[in-house]
PDB file of C-alpha atoms in Angstrom:
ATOM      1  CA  UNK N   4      30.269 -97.945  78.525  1.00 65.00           C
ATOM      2  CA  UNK N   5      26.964 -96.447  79.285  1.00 62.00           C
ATOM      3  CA  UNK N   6      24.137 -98.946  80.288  1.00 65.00           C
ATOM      4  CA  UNK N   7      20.806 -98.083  79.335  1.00 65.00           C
ATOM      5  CA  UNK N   8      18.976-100.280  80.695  1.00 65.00           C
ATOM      6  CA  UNK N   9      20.081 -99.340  84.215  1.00 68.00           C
ATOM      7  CA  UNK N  10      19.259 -96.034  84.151  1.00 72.00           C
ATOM      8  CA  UNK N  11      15.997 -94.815  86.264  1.00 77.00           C
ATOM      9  CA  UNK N  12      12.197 -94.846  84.538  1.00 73.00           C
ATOM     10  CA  UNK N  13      10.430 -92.052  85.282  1.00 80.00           C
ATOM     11  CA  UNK N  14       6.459 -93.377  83.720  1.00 88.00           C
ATOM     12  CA  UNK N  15       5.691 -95.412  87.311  1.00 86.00           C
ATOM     13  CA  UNK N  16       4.633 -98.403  85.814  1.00 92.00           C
ATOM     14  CA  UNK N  17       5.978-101.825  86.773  1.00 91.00           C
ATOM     15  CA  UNK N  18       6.173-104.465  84.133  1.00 93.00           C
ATOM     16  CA  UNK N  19       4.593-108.112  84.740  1.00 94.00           C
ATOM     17  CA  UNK N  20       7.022-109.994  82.924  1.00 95.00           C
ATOM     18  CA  UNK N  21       9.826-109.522  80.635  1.00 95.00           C
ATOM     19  CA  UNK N  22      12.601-111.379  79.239  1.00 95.00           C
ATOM     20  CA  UNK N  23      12.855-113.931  76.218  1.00 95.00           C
ATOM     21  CA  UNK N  24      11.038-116.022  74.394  1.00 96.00           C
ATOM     22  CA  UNK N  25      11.172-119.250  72.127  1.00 97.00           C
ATOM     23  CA  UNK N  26      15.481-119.582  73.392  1.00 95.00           C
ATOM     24  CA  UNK N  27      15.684-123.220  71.453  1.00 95.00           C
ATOM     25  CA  UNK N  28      17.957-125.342  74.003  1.00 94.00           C
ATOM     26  CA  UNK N  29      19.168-128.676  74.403  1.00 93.00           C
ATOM     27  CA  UNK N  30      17.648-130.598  77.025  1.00 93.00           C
ATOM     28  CA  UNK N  31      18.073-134.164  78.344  1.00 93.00           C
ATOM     29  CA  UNK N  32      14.509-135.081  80.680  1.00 93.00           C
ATOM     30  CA  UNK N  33      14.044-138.028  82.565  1.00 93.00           C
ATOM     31  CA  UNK N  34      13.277-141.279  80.785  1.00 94.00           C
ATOM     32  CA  UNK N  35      11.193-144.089  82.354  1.00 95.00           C
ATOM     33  CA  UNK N  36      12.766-146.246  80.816  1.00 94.00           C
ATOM     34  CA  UNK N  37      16.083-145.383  80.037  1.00 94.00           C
ATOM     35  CA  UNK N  38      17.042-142.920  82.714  1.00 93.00           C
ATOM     36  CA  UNK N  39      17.016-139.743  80.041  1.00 93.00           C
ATOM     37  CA  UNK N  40      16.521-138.615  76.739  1.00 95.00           C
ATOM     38  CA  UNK N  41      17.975-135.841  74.566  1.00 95.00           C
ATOM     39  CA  UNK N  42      15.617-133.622  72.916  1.00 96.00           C
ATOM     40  CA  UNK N  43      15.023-129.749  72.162  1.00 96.00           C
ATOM     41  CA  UNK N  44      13.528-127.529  73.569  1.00 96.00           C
ATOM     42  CA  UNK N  45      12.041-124.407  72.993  1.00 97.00           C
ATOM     43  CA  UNK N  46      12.085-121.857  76.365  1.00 96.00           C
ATOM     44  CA  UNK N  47      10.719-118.951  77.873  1.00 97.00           C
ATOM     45  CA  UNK N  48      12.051-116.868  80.426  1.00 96.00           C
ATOM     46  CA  UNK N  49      10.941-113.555  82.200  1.00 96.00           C
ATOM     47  CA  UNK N  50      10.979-112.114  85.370  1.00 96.00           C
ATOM     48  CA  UNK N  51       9.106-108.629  86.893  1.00 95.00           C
ATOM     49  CA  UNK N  52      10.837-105.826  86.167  1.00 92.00           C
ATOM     50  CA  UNK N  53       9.638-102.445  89.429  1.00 87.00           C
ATOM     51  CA  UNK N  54       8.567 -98.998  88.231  1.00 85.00           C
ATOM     52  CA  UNK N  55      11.899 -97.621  88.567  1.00 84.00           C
ATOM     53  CA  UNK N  56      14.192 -99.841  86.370  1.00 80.00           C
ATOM     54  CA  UNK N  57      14.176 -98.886  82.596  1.00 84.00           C
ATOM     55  CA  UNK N  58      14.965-102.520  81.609  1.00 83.00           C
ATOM     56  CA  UNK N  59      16.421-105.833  82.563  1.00 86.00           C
ATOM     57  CA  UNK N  60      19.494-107.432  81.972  1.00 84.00           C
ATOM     58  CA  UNK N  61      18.236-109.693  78.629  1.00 88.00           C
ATOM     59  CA  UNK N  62      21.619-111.637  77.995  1.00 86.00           C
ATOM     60  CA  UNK N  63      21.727-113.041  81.622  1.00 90.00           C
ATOM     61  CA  UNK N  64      18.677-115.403  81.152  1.00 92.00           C
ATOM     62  CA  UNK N  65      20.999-117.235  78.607  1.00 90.00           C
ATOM     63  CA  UNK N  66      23.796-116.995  80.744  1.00 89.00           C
ATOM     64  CA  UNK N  67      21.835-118.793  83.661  1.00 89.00           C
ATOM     65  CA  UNK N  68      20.465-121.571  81.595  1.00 87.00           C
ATOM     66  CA  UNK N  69      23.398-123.613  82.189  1.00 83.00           C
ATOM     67  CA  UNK N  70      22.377-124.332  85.963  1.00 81.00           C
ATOM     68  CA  UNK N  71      19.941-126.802  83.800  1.00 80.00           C
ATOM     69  CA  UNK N  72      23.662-128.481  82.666  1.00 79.00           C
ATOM     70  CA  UNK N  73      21.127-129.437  80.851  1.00 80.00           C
ATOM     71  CA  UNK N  74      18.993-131.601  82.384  1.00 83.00           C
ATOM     72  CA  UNK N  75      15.704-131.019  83.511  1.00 83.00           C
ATOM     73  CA  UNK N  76      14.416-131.659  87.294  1.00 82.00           C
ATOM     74  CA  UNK N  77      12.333-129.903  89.811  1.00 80.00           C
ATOM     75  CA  UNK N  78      15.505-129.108  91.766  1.00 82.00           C
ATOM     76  CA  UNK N  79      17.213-127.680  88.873  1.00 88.00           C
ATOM     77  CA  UNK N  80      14.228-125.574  87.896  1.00 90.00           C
ATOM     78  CA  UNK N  81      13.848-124.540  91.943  1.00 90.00           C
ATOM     79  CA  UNK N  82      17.832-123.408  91.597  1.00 91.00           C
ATOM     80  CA  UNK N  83      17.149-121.517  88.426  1.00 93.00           C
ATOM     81  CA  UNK N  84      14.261-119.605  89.386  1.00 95.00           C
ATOM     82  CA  UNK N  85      15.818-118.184  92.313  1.00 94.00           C
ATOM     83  CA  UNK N  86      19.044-117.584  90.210  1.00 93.00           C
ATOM     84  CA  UNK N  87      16.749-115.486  88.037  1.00 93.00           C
ATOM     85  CA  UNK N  88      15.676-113.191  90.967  1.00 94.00           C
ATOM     86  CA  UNK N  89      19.180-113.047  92.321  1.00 92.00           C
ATOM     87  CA  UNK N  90      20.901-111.911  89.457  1.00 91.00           C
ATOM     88  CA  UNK N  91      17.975-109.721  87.966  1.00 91.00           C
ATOM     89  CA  UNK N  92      16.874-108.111  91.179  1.00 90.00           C
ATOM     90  CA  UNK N  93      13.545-109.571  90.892  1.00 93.00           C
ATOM     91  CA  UNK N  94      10.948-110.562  92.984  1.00 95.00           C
ATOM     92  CA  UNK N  95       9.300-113.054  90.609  1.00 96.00           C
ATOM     93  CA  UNK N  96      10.695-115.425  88.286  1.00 97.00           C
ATOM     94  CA  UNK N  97       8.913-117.552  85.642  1.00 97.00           C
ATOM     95  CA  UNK N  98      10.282-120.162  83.009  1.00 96.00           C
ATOM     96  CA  UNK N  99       8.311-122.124  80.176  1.00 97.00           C
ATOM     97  CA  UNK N 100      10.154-125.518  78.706  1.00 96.00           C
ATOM     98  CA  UNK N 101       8.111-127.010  75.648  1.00 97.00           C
ATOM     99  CA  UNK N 102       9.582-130.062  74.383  1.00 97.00           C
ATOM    100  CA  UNK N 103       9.323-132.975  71.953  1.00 98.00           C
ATOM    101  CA  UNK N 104       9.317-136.461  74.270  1.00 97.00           C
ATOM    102  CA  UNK N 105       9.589-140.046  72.404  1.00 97.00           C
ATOM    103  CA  UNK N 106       8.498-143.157  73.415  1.00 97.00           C
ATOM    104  CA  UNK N 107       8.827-146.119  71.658  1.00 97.00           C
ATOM    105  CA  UNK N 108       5.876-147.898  71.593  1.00 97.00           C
ATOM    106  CA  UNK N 109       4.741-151.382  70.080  1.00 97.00           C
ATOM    107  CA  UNK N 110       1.845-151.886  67.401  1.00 97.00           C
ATOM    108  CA  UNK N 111      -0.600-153.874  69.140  1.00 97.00           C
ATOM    109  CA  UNK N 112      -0.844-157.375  67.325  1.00 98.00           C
ATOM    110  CA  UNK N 113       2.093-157.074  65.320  1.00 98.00           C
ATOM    111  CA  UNK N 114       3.857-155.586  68.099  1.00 97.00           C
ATOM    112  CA  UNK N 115       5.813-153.675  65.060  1.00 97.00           C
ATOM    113  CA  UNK N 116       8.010-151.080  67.253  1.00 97.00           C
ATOM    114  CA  UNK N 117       7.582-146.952  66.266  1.00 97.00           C
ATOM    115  CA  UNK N 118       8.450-143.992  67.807  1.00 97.00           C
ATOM    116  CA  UNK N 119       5.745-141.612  69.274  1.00 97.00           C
ATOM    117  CA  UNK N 120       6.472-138.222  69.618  1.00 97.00           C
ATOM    118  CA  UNK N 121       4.338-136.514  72.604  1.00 98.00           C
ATOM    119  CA  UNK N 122       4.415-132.437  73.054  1.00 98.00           C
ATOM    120  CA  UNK N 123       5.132-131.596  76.503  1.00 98.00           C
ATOM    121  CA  UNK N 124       5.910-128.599  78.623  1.00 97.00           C
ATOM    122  CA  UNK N 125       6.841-127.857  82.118  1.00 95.00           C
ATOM    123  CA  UNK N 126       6.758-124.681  83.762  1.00 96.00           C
ATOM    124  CA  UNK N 127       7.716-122.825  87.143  1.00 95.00           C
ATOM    125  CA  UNK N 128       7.453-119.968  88.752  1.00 96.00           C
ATOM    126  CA  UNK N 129       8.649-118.418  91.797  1.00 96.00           C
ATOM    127  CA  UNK N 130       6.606-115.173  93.479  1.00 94.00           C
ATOM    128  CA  UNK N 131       7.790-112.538  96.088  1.00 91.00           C
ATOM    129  CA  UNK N 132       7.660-114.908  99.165  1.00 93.00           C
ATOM    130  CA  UNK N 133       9.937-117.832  97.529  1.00 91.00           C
ATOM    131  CA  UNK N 134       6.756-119.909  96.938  1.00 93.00           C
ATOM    132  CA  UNK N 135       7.462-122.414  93.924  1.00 93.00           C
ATOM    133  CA  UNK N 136       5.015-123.536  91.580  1.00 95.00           C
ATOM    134  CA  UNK N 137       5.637-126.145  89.215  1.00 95.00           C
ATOM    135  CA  UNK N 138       2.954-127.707  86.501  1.00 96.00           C
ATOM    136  CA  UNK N 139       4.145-130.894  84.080  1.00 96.00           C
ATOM    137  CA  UNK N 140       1.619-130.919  81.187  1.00 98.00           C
ATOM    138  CA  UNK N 141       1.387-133.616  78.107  1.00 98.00           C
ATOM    139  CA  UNK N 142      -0.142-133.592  75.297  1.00 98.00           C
ATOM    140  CA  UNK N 143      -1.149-136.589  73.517  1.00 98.00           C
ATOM    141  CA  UNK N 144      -3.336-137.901  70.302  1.00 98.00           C
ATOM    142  CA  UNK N 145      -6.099-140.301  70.970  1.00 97.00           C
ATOM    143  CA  UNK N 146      -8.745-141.739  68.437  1.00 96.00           C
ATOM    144  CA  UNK N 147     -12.756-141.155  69.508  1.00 96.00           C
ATOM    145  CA  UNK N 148     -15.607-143.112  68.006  1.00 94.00           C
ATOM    146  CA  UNK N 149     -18.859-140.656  68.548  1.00 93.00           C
ATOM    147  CA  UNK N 150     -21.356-142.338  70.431  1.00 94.00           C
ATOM    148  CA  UNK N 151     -24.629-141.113  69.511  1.00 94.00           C
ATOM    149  CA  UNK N 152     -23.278-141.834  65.908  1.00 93.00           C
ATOM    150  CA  UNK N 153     -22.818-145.187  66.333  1.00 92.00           C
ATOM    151  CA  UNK N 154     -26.493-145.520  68.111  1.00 92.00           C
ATOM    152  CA  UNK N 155     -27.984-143.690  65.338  1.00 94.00           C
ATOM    153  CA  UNK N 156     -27.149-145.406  62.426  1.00 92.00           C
ATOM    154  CA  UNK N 157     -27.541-148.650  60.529  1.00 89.00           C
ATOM    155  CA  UNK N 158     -23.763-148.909  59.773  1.00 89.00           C
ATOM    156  CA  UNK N 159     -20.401-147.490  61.198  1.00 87.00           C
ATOM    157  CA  UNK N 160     -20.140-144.005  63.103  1.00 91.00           C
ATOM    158  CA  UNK N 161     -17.864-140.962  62.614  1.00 92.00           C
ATOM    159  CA  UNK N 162     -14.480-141.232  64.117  1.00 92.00           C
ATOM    160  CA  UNK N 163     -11.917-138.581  64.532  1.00 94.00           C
ATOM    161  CA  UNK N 164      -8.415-137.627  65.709  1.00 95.00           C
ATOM    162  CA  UNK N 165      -8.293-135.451  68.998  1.00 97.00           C
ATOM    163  CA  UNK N 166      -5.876-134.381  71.330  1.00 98.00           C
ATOM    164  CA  UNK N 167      -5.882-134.147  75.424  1.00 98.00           C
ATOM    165  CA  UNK N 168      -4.333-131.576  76.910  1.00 98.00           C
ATOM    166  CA  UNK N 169      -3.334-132.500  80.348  1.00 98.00           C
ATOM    167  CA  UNK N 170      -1.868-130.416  83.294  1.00 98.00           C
ATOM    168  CA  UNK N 171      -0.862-131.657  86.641  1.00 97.00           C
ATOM    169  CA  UNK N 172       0.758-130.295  89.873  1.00 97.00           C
ATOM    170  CA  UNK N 173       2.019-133.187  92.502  1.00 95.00           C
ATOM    171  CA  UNK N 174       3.283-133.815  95.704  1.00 93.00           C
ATOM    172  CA  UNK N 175       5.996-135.747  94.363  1.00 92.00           C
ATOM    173  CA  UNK N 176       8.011-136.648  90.697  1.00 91.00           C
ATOM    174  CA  UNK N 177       5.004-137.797  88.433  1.00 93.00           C
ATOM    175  CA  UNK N 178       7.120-139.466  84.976  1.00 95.00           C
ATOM    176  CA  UNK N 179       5.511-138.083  81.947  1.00 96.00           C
ATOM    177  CA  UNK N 180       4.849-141.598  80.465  1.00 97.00           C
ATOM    178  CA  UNK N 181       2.262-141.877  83.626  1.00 97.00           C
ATOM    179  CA  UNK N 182       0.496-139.196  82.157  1.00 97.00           C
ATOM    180  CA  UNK N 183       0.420-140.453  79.262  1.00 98.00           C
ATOM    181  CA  UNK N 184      -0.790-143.734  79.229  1.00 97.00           C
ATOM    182  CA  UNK N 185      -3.506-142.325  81.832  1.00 98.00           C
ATOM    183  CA  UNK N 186      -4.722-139.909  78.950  1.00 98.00           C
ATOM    184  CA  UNK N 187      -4.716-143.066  76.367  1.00 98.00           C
ATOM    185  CA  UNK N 188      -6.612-145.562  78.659  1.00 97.00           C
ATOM    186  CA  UNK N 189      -9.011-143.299  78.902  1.00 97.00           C
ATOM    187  CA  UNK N 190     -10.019-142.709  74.826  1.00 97.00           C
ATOM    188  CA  UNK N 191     -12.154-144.680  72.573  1.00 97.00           C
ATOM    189  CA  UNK N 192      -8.029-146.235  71.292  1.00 97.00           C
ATOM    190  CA  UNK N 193      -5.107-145.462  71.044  1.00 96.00           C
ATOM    191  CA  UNK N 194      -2.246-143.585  68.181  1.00 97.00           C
ATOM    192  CA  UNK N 195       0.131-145.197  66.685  1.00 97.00           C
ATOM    193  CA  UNK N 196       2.991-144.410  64.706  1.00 97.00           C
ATOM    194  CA  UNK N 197       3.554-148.165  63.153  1.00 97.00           C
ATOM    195  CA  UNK N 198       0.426-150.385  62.455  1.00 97.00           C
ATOM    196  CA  UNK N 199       0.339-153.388  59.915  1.00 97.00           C
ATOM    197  CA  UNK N 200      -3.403-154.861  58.772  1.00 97.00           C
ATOM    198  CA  UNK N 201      -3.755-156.498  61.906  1.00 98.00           C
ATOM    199  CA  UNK N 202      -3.289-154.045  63.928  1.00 97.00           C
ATOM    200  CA  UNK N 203      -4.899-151.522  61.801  1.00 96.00           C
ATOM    201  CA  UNK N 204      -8.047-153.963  62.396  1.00 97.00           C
ATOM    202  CA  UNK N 205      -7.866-154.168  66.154  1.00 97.00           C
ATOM    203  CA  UNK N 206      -7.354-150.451  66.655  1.00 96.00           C
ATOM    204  CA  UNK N 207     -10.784-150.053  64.048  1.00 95.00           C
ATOM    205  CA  UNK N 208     -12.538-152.624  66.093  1.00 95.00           C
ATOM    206  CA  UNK N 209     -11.052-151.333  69.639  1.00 95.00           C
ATOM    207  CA  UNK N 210     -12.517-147.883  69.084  1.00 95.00           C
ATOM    208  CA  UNK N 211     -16.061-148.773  67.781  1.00 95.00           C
ATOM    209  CA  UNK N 212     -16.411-151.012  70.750  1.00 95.00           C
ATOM    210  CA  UNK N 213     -15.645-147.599  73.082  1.00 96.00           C
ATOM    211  CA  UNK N 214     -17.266-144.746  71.890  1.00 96.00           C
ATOM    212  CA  UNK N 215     -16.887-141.611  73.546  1.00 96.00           C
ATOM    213  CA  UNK N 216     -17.769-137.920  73.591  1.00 95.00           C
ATOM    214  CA  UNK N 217     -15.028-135.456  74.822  1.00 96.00           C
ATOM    215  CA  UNK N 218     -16.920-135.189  77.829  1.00 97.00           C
ATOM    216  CA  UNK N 219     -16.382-138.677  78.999  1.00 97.00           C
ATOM    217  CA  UNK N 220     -12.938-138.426  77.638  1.00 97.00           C
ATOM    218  CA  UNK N 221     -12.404-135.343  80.196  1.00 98.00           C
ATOM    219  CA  UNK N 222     -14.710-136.956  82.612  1.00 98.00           C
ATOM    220  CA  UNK N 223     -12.847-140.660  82.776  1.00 98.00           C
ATOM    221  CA  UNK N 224      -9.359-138.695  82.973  1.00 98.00           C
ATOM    222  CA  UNK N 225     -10.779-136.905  86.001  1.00 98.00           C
ATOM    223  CA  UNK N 226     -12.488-139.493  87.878  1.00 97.00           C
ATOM    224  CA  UNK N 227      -8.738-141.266  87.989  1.00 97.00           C
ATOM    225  CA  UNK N 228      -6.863-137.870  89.061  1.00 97.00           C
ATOM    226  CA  UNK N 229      -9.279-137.332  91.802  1.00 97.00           C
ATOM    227  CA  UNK N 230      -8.637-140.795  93.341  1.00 97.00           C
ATOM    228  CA  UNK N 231      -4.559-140.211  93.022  1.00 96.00           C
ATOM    229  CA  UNK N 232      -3.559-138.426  96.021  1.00 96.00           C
ATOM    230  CA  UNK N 233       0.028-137.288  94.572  1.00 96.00           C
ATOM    231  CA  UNK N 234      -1.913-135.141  92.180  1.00 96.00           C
ATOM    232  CA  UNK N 235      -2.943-132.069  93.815  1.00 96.00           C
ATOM    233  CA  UNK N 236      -4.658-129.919  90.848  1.00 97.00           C
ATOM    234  CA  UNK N 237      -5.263-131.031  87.601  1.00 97.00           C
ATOM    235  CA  UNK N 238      -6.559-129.237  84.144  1.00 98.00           C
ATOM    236  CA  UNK N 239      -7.332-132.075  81.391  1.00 98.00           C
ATOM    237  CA  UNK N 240      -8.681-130.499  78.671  1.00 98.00           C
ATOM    238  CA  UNK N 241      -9.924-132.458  74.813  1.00 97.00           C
ATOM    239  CA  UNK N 242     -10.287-131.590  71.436  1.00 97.00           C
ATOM    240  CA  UNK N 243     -11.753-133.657  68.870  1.00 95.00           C
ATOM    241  CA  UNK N 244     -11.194-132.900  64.974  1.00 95.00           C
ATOM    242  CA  UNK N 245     -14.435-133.654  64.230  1.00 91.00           C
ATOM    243  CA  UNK N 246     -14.876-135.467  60.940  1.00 91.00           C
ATOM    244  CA  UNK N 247     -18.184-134.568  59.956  1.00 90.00           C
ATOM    245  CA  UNK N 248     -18.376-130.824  61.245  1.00 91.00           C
ATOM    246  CA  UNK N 249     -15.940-128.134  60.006  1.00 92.00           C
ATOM    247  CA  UNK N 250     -15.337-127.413  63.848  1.00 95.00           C
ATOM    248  CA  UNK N 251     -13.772-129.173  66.937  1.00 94.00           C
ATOM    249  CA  UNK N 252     -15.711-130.382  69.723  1.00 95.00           C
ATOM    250  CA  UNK N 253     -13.868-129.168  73.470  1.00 97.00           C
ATOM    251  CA  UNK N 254     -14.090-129.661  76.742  1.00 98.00           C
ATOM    252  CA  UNK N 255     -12.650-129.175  80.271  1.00 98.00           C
ATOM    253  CA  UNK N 256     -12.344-129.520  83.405  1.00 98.00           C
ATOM    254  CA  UNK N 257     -10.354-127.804  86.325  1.00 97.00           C
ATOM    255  CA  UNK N 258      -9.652-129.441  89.789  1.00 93.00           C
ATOM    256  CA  UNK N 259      -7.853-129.072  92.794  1.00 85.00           C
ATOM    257  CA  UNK N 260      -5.792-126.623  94.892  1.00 74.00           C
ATOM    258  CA  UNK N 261      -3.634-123.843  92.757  1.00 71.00           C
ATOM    259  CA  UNK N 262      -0.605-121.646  93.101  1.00 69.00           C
ATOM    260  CA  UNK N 263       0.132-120.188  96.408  1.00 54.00           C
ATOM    261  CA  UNK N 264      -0.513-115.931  95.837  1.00 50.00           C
TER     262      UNK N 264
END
């Protein structure tokens, strides 16, 4: 049968990336606690495709995914990405794993057990000289009492939801509950999924005696990356739902040593 995609391009123009997007997959990732945990993800794949090539070979990024088998690790993604350049004739490889991650977690006076559900993603990369690149990122809801609010007024102070967006790259395995709890140390409190009266109280009365802006947030995350020597680059990024405005309030901050070019 005649393939297509094989035959030669004649435009010149090489293509950055292609391949396939939002592949939902099950996973099993590491569990601190429990060794692993099934979930599902949602995954992207692509590779560079030269000048000459009219396309690439779409059904093989499925066909490689079981080299996950299907657990997720930094030698498994390692394996895969070079799979990807074997088999495509590629001299990059990239893959993007977004996933669901639970971890039970206890109301604080109660101690009433509920499950949290954290969005995370990993991602890797491989360029032209074998150099791999990996970055684990969380993402995870904190509460945020508002500072000048509180100093300003007679009663109370505007609250809100946010959520901190944190990346890392390491020298060695980081576990993704690390990350987390770093991120929820640092807010004003806490989110829960269970909380009875008491522990609805101490969360209210936690967070009014910590107020913070998003800058601190980002700032307090920071200061404790920079002292960690496993963590060698860092993007921690939060976004408050701000109660009072009808916009967020943001900030970032980058740090460290990137990707090798």
């Amino acid at each position: 049968m005649k393939d297509v995609q094989n035959e030669p391009d004649h435009r010149n123009i090489p293509i950055d990336k292609v391949g396939i997007k939002n592949l939902r997959y099950p996973i099993r990732v590491k569990d601190r606690r429990d060794g692993s945990q099934s979930t599902i993800a949602s995954i992207n794949m692509y590779v560079d495709l030269p000048q000459e090539y009219k396309g690439t070979h779409m059904s093989r990024f499925v066909e490689m995914l079981h080299l996950l088998n299907p657990e997720i690790s930094l030698k498994k993604f390692s394996v895969l990405l070079e799979a990807m350049k074997q088999n495509l004739d590629a001299a990059s490889a990239h893959i993007e794993v977004s996933f669901p991650y639970f971890i039970e977690k206890q109301a604080p006076v109660s101690l009433a057990p509920g499950l949290m559900d954290y969005n995370c993603r990993i991602t890797g990369s491989s360029n032209s000289s074998n150099d791999i690149d990996l970055v684990s990122e969380v993402n995870v809801p904190i509460t945020s009492v508002c500072p000048c609010s509180k100093e300003i007024s007679d009663h109370g102070a505007h609250n809100q939801r946010g959520i901190v967006r944190l990346q890392t790259r390491f020298k060695k395995f980081i576990w993704l509950e690390d990350m987390i709890e770093l991120v929820e140390s640092c807010a004003s409190c806490d989110v829960f999924s269970v909380l009875k009266r008491v522990d609805e109280k101490n969360v209210t009365e936690r967070g009014f005696s910590n107020p913070k802006f998003v800058e601190d947030v980002v700032r307090d995350i920071s200061e404790r990356l920079i002292a960690d020597d496993n963590i060698t680059w860092f993007s921690v990024s939060a976004e408050n739902f701000e109660s009072i405005h009808n916009h967020s309030a943001y900030a970032q901050i980058t740090n460290g040593v990137g990707p090798a070019r």
